[in-house]
Each structure stands twice: as structure tokens, then as C-alpha cells.
Coordinates of C-alpha atoms in Angstrom, one line a residue:
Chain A
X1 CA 0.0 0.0 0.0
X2 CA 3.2 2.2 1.2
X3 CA 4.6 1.9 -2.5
X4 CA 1.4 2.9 -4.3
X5 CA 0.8 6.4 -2.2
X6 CA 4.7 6.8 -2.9
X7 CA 4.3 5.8 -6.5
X8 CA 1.2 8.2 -7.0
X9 CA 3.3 10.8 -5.3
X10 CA 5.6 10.4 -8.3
X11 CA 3.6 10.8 -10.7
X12 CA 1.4 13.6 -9.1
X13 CA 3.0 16.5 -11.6
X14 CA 2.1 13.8 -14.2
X15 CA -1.9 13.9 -13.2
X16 CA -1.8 17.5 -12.8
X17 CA -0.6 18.2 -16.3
X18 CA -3.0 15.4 -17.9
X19 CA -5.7 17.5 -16.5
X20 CA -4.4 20.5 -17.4
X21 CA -3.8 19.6 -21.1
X22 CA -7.8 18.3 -20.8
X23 CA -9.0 21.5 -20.0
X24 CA -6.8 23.4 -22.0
X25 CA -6.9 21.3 -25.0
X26 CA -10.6 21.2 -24.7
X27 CA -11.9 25.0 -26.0
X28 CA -8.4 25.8 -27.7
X29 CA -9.6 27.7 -31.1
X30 CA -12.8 28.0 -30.3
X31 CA -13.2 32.1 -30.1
X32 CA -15.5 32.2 -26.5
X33 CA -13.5 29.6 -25.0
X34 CA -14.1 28.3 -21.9
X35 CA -17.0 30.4 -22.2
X36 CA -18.5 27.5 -23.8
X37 CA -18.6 25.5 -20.1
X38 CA -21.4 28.2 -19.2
X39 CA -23.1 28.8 -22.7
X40 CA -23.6 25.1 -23.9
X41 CA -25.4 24.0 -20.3
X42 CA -27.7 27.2 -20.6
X43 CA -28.8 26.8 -23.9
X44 CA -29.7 23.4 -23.4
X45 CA -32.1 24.9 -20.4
X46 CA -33.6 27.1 -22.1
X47 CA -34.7 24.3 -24.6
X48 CA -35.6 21.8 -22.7
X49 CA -37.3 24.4 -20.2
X50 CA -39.4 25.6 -23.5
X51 CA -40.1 22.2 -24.9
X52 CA -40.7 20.3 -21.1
X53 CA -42.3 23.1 -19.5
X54 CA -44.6 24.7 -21.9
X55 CA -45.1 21.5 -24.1
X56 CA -46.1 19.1 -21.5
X57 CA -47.6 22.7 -19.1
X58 CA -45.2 22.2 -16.1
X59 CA -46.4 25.2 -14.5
X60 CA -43.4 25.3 -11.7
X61 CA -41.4 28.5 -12.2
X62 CA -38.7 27.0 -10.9
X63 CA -38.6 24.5 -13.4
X64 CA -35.1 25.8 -15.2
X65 CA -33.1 24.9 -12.2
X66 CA -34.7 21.8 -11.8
X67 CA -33.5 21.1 -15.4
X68 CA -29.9 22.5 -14.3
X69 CA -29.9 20.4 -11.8
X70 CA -30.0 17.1 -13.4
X71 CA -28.8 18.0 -16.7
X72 CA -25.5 19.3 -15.7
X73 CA -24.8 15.8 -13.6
X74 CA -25.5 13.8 -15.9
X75 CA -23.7 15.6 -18.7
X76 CA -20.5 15.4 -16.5
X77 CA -21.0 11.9 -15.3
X78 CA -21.4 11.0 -19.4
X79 CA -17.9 12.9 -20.6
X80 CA -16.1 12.0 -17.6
X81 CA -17.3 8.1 -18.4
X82 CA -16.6 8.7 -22.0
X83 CA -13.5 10.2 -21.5
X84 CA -12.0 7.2 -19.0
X85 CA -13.4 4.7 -21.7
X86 CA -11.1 5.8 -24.3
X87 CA -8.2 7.2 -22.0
X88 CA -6.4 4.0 -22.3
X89 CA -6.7 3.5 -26.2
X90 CA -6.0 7.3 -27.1
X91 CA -3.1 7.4 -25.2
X92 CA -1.5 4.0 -26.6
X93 CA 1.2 6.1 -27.4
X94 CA 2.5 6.8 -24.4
X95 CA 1.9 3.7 -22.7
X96 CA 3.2 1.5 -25.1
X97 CA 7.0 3.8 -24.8
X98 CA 6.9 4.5 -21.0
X99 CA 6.2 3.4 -18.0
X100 CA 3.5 5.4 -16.8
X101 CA 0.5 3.8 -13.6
X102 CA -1.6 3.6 -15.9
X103 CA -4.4 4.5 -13.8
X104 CA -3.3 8.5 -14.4
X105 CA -5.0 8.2 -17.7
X106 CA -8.6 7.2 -16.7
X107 CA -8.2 9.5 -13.6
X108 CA -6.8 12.8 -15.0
X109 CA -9.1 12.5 -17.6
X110 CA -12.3 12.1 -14.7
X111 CA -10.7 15.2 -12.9
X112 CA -10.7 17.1 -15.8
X113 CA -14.5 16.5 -16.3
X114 CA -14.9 17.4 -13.0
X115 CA -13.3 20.9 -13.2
X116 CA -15.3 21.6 -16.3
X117 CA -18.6 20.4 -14.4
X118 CA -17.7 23.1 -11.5
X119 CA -17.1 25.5 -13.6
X120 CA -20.4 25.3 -15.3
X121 CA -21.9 25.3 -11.8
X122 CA -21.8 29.1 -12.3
X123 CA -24.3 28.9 -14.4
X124 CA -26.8 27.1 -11.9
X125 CA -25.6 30.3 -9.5
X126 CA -26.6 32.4 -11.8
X127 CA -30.5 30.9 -12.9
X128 CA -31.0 30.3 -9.4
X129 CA -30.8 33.6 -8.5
X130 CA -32.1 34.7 -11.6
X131 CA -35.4 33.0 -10.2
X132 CA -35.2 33.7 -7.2
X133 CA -34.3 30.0 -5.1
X134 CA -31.8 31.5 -2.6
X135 CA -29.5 29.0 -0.4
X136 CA -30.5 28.2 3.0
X137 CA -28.3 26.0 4.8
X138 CA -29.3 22.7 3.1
X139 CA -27.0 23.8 0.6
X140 CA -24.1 22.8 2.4
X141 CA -25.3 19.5 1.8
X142 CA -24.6 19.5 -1.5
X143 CA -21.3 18.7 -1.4
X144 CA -22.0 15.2 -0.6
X145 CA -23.8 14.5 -4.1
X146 CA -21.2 16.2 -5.9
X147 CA -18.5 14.1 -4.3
X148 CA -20.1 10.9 -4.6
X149 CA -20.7 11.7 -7.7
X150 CA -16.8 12.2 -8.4
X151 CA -16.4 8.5 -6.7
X152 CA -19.3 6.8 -9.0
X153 CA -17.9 8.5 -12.3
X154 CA -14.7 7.3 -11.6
X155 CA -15.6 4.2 -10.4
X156 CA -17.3 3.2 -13.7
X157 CA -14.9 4.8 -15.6
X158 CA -12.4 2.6 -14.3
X159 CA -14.1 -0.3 -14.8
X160 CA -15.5 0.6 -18.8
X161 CA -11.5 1.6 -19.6
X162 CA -10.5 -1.8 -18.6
X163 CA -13.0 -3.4 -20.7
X164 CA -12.9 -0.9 -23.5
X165 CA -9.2 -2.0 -24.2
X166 CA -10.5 -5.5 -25.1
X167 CA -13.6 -5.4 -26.8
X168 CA -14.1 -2.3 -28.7
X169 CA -17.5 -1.9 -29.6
X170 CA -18.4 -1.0 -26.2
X171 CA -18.2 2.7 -26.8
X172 CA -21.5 2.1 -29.2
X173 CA -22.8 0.1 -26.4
X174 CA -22.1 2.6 -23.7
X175 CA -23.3 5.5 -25.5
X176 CA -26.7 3.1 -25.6
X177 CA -26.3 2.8 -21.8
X178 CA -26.1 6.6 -21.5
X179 CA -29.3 7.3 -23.3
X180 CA -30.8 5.0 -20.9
X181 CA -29.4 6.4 -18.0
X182 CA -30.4 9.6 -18.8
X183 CA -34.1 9.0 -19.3
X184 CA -34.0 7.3 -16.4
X185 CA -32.4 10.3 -14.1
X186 CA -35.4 12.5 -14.4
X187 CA -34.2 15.1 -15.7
X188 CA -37.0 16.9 -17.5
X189 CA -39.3 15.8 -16.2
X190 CA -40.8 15.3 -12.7
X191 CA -40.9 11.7 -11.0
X192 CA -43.5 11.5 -8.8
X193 CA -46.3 10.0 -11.3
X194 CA -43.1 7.5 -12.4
X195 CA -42.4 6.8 -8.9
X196 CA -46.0 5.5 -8.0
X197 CA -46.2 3.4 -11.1
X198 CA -44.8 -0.1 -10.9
X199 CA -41.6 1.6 -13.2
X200 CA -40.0 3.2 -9.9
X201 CA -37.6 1.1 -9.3
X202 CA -36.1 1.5 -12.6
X203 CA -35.2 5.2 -10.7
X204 CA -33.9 4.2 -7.4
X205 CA -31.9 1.7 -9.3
X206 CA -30.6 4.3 -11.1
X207 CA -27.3 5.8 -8.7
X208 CA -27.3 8.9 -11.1
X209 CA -31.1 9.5 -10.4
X210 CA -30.4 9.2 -6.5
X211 CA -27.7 12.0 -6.9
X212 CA -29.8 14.5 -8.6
X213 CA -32.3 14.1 -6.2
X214 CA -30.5 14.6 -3.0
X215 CA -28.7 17.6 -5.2
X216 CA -32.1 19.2 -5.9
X217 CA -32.8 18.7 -2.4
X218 CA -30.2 20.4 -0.9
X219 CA -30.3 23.1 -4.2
X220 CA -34.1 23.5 -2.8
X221 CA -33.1 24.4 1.2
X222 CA -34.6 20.6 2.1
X223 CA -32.9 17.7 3.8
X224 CA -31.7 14.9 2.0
X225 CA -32.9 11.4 1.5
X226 CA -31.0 9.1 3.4
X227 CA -32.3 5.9 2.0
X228 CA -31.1 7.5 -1.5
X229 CA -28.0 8.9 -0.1
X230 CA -27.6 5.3 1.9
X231 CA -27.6 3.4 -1.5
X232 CA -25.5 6.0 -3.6
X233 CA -22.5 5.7 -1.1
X234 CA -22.7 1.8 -1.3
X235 CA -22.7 2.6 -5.4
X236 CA -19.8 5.1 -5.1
X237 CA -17.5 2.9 -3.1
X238 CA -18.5 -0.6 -4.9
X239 CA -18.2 0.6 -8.4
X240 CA -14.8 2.4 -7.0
X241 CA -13.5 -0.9 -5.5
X242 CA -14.9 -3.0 -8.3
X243 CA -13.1 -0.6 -11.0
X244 CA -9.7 -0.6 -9.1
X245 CA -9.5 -4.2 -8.6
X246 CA -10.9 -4.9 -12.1
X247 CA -8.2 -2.2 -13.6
X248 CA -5.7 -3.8 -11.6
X249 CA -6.1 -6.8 -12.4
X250 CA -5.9 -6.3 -16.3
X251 CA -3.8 -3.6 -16.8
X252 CA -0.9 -5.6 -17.7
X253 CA -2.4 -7.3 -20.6
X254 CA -3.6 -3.7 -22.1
X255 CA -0.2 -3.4 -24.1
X256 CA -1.4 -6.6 -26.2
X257 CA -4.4 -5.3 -27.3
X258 CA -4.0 -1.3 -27.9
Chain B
X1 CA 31.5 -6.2 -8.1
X2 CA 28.4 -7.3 -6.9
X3 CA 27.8 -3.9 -5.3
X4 CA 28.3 -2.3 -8.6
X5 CA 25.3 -4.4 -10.4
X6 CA 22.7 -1.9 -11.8
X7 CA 20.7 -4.2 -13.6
X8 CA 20.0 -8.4 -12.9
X9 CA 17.6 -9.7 -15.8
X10 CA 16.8 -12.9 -14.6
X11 CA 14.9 -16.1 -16.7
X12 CA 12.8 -13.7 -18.5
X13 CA 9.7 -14.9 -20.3
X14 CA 7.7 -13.4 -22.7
X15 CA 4.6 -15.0 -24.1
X16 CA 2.3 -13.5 -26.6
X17 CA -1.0 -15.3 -27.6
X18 CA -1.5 -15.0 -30.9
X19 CA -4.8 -15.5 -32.0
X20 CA -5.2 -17.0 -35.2
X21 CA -7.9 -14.0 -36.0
X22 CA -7.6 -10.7 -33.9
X23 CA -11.2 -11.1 -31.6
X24 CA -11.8 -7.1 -30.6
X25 CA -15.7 -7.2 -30.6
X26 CA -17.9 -9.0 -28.4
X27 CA -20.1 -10.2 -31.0
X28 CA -17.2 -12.3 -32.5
X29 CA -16.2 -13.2 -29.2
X30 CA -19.1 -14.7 -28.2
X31 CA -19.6 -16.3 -30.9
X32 CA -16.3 -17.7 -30.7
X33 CA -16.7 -18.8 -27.5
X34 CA -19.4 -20.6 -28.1
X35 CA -18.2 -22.3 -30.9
X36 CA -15.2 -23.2 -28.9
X37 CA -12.9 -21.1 -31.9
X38 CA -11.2 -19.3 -29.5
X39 CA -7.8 -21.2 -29.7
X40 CA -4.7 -18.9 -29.0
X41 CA -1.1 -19.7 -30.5
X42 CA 1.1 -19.5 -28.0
X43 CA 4.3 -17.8 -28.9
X44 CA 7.1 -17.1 -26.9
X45 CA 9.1 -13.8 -27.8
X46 CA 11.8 -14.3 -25.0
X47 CA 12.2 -17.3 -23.1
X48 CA 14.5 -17.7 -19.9
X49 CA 17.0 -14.7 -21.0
X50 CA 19.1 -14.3 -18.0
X51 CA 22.2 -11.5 -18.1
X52 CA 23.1 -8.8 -15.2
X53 CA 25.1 -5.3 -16.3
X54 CA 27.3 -3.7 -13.9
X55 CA 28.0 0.4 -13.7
X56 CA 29.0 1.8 -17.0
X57 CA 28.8 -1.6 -19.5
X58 CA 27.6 -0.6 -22.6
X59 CA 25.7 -3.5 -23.9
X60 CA 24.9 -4.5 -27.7
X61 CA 21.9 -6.0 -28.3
X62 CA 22.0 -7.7 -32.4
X63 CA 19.9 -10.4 -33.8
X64 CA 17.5 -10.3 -37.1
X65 CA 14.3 -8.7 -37.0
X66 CA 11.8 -10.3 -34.7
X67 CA 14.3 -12.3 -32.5
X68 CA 13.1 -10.0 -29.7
X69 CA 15.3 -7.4 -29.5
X70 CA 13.1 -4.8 -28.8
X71 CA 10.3 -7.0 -26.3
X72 CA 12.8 -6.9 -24.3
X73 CA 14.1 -3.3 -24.3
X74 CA 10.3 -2.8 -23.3
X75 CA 10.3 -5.1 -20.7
X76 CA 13.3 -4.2 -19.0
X77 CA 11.7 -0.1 -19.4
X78 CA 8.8 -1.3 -17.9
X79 CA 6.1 -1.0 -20.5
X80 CA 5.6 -4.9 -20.9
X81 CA 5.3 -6.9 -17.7
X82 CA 7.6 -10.5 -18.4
X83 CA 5.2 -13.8 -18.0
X84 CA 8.2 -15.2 -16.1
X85 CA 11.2 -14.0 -14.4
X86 CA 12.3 -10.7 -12.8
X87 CA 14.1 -8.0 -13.7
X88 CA 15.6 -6.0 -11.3
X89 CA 17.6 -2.4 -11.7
X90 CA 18.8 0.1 -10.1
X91 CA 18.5 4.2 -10.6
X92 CA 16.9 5.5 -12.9
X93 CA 16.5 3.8 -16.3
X94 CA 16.1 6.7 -19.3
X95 CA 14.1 5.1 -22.2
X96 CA 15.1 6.8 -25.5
X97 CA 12.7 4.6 -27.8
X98 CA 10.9 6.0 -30.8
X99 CA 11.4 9.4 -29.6
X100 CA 8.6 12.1 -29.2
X101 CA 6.1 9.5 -29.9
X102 CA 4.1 10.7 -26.6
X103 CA 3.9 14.0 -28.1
X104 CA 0.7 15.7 -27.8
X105 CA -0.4 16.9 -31.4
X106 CA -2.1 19.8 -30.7
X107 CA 0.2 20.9 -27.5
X108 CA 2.7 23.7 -28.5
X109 CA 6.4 22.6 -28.3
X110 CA 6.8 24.1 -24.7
X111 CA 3.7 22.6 -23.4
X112 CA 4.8 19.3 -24.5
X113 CA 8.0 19.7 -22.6
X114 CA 6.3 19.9 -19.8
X115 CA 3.7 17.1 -20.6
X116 CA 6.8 14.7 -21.6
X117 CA 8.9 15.7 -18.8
X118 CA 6.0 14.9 -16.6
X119 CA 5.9 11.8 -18.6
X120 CA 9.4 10.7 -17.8
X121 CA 9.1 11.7 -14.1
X122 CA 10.9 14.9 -13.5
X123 CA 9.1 17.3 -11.8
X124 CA 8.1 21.1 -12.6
X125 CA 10.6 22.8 -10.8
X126 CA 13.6 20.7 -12.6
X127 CA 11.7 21.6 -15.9
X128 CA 11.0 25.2 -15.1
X129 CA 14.9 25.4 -14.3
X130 CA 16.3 23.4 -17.9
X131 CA 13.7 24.8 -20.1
X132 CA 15.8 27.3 -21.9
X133 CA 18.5 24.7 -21.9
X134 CA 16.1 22.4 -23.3
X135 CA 14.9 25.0 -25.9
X136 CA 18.2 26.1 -26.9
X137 CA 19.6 22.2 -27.3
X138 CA 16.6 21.7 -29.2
X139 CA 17.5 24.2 -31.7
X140 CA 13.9 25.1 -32.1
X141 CA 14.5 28.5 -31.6
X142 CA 10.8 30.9 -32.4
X143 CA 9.3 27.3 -33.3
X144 CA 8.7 26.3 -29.6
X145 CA 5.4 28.0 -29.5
X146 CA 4.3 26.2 -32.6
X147 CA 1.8 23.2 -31.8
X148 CA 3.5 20.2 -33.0
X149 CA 1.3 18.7 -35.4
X150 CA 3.0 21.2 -37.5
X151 CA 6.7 20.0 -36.6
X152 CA 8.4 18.4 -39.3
X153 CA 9.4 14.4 -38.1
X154 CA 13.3 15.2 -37.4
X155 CA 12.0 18.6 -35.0
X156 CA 9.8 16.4 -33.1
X157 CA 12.6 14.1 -32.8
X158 CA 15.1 16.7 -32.0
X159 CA 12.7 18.2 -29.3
X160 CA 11.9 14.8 -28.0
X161 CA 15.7 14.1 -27.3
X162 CA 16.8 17.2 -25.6
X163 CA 13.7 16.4 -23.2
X164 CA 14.6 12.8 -22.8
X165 CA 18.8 13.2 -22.3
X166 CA 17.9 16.0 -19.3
X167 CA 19.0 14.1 -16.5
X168 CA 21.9 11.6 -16.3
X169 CA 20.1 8.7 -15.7
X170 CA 21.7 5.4 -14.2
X171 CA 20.5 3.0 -17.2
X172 CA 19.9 4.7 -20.6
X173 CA 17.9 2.1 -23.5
X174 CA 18.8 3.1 -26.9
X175 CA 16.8 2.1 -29.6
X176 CA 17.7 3.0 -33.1
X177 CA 17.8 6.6 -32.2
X178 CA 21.0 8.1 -33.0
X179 CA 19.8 8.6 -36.2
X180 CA 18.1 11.5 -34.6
X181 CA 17.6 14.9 -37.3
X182 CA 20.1 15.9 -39.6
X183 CA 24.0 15.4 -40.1
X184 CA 24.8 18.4 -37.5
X185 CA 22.1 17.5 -35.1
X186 CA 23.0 13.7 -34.9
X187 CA 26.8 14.7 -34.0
X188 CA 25.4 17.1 -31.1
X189 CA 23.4 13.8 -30.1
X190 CA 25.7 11.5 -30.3
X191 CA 28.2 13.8 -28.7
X192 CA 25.5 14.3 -25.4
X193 CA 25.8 10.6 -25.2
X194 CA 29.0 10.2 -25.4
X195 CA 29.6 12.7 -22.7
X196 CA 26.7 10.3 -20.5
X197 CA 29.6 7.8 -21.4
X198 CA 32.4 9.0 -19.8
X199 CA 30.1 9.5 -16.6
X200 CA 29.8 6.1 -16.2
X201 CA 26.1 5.3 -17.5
X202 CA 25.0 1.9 -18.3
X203 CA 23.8 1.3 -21.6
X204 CA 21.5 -0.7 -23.3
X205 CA 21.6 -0.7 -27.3
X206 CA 19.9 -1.7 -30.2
X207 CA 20.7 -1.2 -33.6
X208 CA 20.9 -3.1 -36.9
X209 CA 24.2 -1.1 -37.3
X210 CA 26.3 -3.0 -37.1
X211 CA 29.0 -0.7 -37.3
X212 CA 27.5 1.2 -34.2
X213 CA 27.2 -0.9 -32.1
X214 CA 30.9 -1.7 -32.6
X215 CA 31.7 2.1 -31.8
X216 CA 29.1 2.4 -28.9
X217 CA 29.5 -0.9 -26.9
X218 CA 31.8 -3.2 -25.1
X219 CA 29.4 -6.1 -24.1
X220 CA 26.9 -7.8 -26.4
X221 CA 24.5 -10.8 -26.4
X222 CA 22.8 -12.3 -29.4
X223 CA 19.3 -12.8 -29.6
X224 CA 17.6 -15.2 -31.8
X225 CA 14.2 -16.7 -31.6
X226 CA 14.0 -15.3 -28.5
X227 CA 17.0 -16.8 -26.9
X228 CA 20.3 -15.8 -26.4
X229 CA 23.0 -17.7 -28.7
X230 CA 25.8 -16.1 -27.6
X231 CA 27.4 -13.7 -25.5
X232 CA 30.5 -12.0 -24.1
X233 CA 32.5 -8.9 -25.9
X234 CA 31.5 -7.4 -29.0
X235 CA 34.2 -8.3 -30.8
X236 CA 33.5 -11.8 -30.2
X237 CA 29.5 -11.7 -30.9
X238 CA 30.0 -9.7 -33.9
X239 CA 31.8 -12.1 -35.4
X240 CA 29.3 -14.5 -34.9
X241 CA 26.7 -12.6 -35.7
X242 CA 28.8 -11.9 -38.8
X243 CA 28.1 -15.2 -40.2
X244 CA 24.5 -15.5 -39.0
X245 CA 24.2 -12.8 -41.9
X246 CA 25.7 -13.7 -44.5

């Protein structure tokens, strides 16, 4: 255990300029920039605010940061995913002339996610107040979500990189997976009616539903569910465990097949 | 002497599986697997290659193409993991393989001196110190802020070396690569080496030059199928090795 801490240690400056290169690399030529982390997530609102709210006459005015909410979780739990998938293959390069953990691929490229995702937190700031839901001291809670939701993305990043090196098509398969996941994380639309029906468990299988909720929750000024926040901690440290182990136990055999 | 050992390769064993038909989907795998197709060849690129390299021995590895010269370069860097066997070393080990290769395209030259230094291990405030000395061995002058999908092969290579040679490592792995850039470049390289030399640096060395290996090294084993054949000073192995070509 002593050698890994010393061996991530190491290669610490390694992570931090993986990430760095991410977020860098990741608006380069585009004229607004990193503007683009606050633009894209409030344009997609306001669309889904029109089409959900008017459309379907979801007369909640706070519907646009429920929409916030959900949709900017999900959309960094999908690139950060995405990203860890194809960390291994897309830096092939590298691995197959150094020796690098390998783990630092999948990882930076979560963090990196992750920065993005807090940046574009600004936005949800910003609508909030813009509609008037002010903090009350539930907000602090929100930071639990947001972690566990660093853990779980990680978690089954680690796990889809591993298997991503041997069998290829999973990227079509995941991006399946994602679409599911996504309708099934309520993010436009409100659960209650879903929840009743004999479909709920569909949700409170879903971890990523569990963490928008408990995010609205605290987003809202009430407390959070603890049977929800119960099962998305057992989620965030088995898929974390599972991917490590998994990773681990594979990563030597990744040279033969990138 | 036994103090002085830097590096102890010992019974290494490599085995690749070579399957008949490369599976990389599931459909085919499962349908492999369930017609019971999925038979492997096994192929062993080293077997039981045992040798140990005391402070400054410069070794020669030789042997035709595909007698696994270079598995093993990458085994004893670290990059492949030996089915058998250990290899132990000491210091640092420098791999100078197919250089710049872990260049990021779209990274300027500067950034990726930072990315492939972190890539090698050094740490930012060693790289914030040798960057102009970096830049300026480089010979890359206003290009540096360039991105290097627009460096031509030998600047990348150029780039990639004066990153790579930084630190004096214990164990440097050459492979093919003092045919770095052009005629005045390859004389500055070969010179930095040669200076690593006299310092007492333990080398490991690939080439199908013949003649280089002669001029670099004083040790050599020769590899074929996978095993060594023969050993001992480069004199003696090129000779045999000599014959093997003719």
C-alpha cells in the first residue's frame, strides 16, 4: 500500500498536467473559450425548459433549475465516463514507450470532467438567482452528491477503460447505456407520477437519479434522502473498488491489445 | 563487483497469444466462445533470458528482426510486464525509444515539454529550471510555440531528445535513435551521449548497425528466436553474428 501512495506521489505533476492539457486542449480555437462551459449547459435549459415546461404545461417557475440540476450531472457523469473509456486507447502512445500507472489516464481525464462540471456550476448560481431559489443551509449538503458523484464517475470509468481495451464496440454500447441512464435520471421531467407506477424502481436503481435528487434537495433548502443517499454511497465505493481491482487486475495485458 | 550491479535480468519470459484472428468485438467473441474457436497460439518472444550489467557496460543487443530485441528493451523499461522472471535495476533507467512518440499533437512545443517531462518523471521545478537549456539544445528556436502537429518528423525528434537526455540517468535504453535529425544534429546527439559515457552510464543498445554498435558498446548478447545464442564482448559476438548474416 506504502509503494502505491509513494508511486502516486511520483507521478502527481504527471496527473496535474494530464488534467491541465484536458481543460486546455478542450476549447483551444474556439473564439469564447471556456465560455463555452457556461453557454452550452444554458442553452440546453432554455430548450428543454421551453419544450418540457410549456409542451407538457409544467407550470413550476422553478422548473429551469430543476432542469440545471439534473442535466449538468448527468452531462459530466457522461464525458467524464466517455473520456475514462477511451483514455487507455487514445493514449496508446504513451503507454506502449513508458512506464507510466496507468491508472493516471482514466483518472486525469475524470478530474478534468470534474473541473469543467464546477465551472459550469456558475451557471446554476446564476438561474438560481435569476429565479429567485436563494441558499438556505441545506446547501451545504450538496457537497456530498457532488463528491459521490466524483467517486461513482470514476468508479465506472475505471471499470469501462479496462474493458474498453478489449472489446471495442463497447463505446457504441455505452453511448446506448447513457441514453438509458439519462431518461431514467429524471431530468426533465418530474418523477412523482413514475415513482408510484410499478416503473420506480427502474429510478432508485438508477445511482445517477439518486444524486440529482439529493442535489435538488439540498439546491431547494430541504434535507436529504437518506435511504437515497444510503444506496448511492454503497454505489460510489463498490463501483470504485470494483473498477480498481478490475483495472488492476488487467492492466498488464492492455499493451497486447492497444 | 556485486555492489556495482545496476541491472539483474533474470529467466525472463515473454509469451504472446497470438490468436489466429484478432477477436476485438464482443459479437465475435461470443460467438467464438461458443463455438469453442477461441484457440490462441502460443508464442514465446523471449524465453528464460538471463544476463546482469554492472555500472558503466555498454551493452549491444543484435539479432534479425523479430528475435526479440526490442520486447525486451520494453520489458526491461517497464512498458511490458515479463510472463516469467524478474528484472531488477537500479537508478533510474532513461528510455530513449521512438522518440517524441508521446507528443501531444495539438500541445505547443513548450507545453509538451512539460507534458513529456512529466511523462518521464521529472518534476516542474527541474523543468522550469532546464527549459531554456532544453529549448536552446533543441535548436527550435521561435518554433517552440508552434503546436507540433506542424513539426516536421526530425523537430519532433530533435525536441523529443533534448527532453529525454535531461537528467543523467543510471541506465539509458537506446533504440535505433542516434539517427536523430540531420547530419549536425546527430553529431550534437551523439556527442550528449558520449559525454553520458564518460560519466559512467550503463547502456543498453539496439541497432541493426552493425558498425555502431561496434563504436558504442563493449558487451553484447545475441538474440535469436527469443534466446540468447551467444554472449560476451562485441568483438567476439559480432563475429558470430557476422556469419549468421551472411
Amino acid at each position: 500500500m506504502k509503494t502505491y501512495i509513494e508511486n502516486f506521489k511520483k507521478y502527481r505533476f504527471l496527473l496535474w498536467e494530464l488534467v491541465k492539457k484536458g481543460v486546455k486542449l478542450k476549447y483551444r480555437r474556439s473564439y469564447l473559450g471556456i465560455l463555452w462551459t457556461l453557454l452550452e449547459p444554458l442553452f440546453t435549459m432554455i430548450v428543454l425548459s421551453v419544450v418540457f415546461g410549456t409542451l407538457f404545461n409544467n407550470k413550476d417557475p422553478h422548473f429551469p433549475v430543476y432542469i440545471l440540476c439534473g442535466r449538468l450531472m448527468y452531462s459530466f457523469f457522461s464525458s467524464a465516463t466517455n473520456g475514462a473509456m477511451k483514455a487507455i486507447r487514445t493514449n496508446a502512445g504513451m503507454i506502449k514507450k513508458v512506464y507510466v500507472p496507468k491508472y493516471i489516464y482514466p483518472l486525469s481525464s475524470v478530474l478534468f470532467n470534474y473541473i469543467i462540471f464546477a465551472i459550469s456550476l456558475i451557471v446554476l448560481v446564476a438561474v438560481a438567482t435569476v429565479l429567485k431559489v436563494y441558499p438556505t443551509i441545506y446547501l451545504l449538503q450538496a457537497i456530498v452528491p457532488l463528491i459521490l458523484l466524483l467517486f461513482t464517475a470514476f468508479g465506472v470509468g475505471m471499470i469501462l477503460s479496462t474493458m474498453a481495451v478489449f472489446f471495442r464496440d463497447l463505446e457504441y454500447l455505452w453511448s446506448v447505456g447513457l441514453m438509458m441512464i439519462m431518461y431514467a435520471s429524471a431530468i426533465f421531467y418530474k418523477p412523482e407520477k413514475l415513482l408510484k407506477s410499478g416503473f420506480g424502481w427502474i429510478l432508485k436503481c438508477n445511482p445517477l437519479y439518486l444524486l440529482i435528487h439529493n442535489f435538488r434537495q439540498a439546491v431547494y433548502g430541504r434535507p436529504m434522502n437518506m435511504h437515497f443517499l444510503a444506496a448511492s454511497v454503497v454505489f460510489a465505493i463498490v463501483s470504485v473498488i470494483v473498477g480498481l481491482i478490475f483495472f488492476y487486475k488487467k492492466q498488464d495485458q492492455f499493451i497486447l491489445y492497444i | 563487483m556485486a555492489n556495482k550491479e545496476v541491472l539483474r535480468v533474470e529467466h525472463v519470459g515473454m509469451k504472446f497469444n497470438l490468436s489466429q484472428e484478432k477477436v476485438d468485438d464482443l459479437k465475435d467473441y461470443v460467438i467464438k466462445l461458443i463455438k469453442r474457436q477461441l484457440s490462441y497460439n502460443e508464442f514465446w518472444a523471449l524465453k528464460d533470458i538471463n544476463f546482469s550489467l554492472n555500472k558503466g557496460d555498454r551493452l549491444g543487443i543484435l539479432g534479425l528482426n523479430g528475435a526479440g530485441k526490442s520486447t525486451l528493451l520494453k520489458v526491461i523499461a517497464g512498458v511490458l510486464k515479463a510472463t516469467e522472471g524478474t528484472v531488477t535495476s537500479k537508478g533510474k533507467i532513461a528510455p530513449l525509444l521512438e522518440l517524441g512518440a508521446g507528443f501531444d499533437q495539438q500541445y505547443t512545443g513548450r507545453e509538451n515539454i512539460y507534458l513529456y517531462g512529466a511523462v518521464l518523471g521529472f518534476s516542474r521545478k527541474f523543468l522550469d529550471e532546464k527549459l531554456d537549456e532544453i529549448i536552446e539544445f533543441s535548436e527550435l528556436g521561435k518554433f517552440i510555440d508552434v503546436p507540433v502537429k506542424n513539426y516536421s518528423s526530425g523537430m519532433k525528434s530533435r525536441l523529443g531528445f533534448s527532453v529525454a537526455t535531461l537528467v543523467e540517468p543510471d541506465i539509458l535504453i537506446l533504440d535505433e535513435v542516434l539517427s536523430v535529425g540531420d547530419a549536425k544534429f546527430r553529431k550534437k546527439s551523439e556527442a550528449k551521449i558520449m559525454s553520458m559515457f564518460d560519466k559512467g552510464v550503463t547502456v543498453l543498445f539496439v541497432s541493426h548497425s552493425l558498425e555502431q554498435v561496434q563504436r558504442l558498446c563493449n558487451k553484447a548478447i545475441l538474440l535469436e528466436k527469443g534466446r540468447i545464442i551467444s554472449r560476451g564482448s562485441i568483438e567476439e559476438v559480432s563475429e558470430i553474428y557476422e556469419q549468421k548474416t551472411k
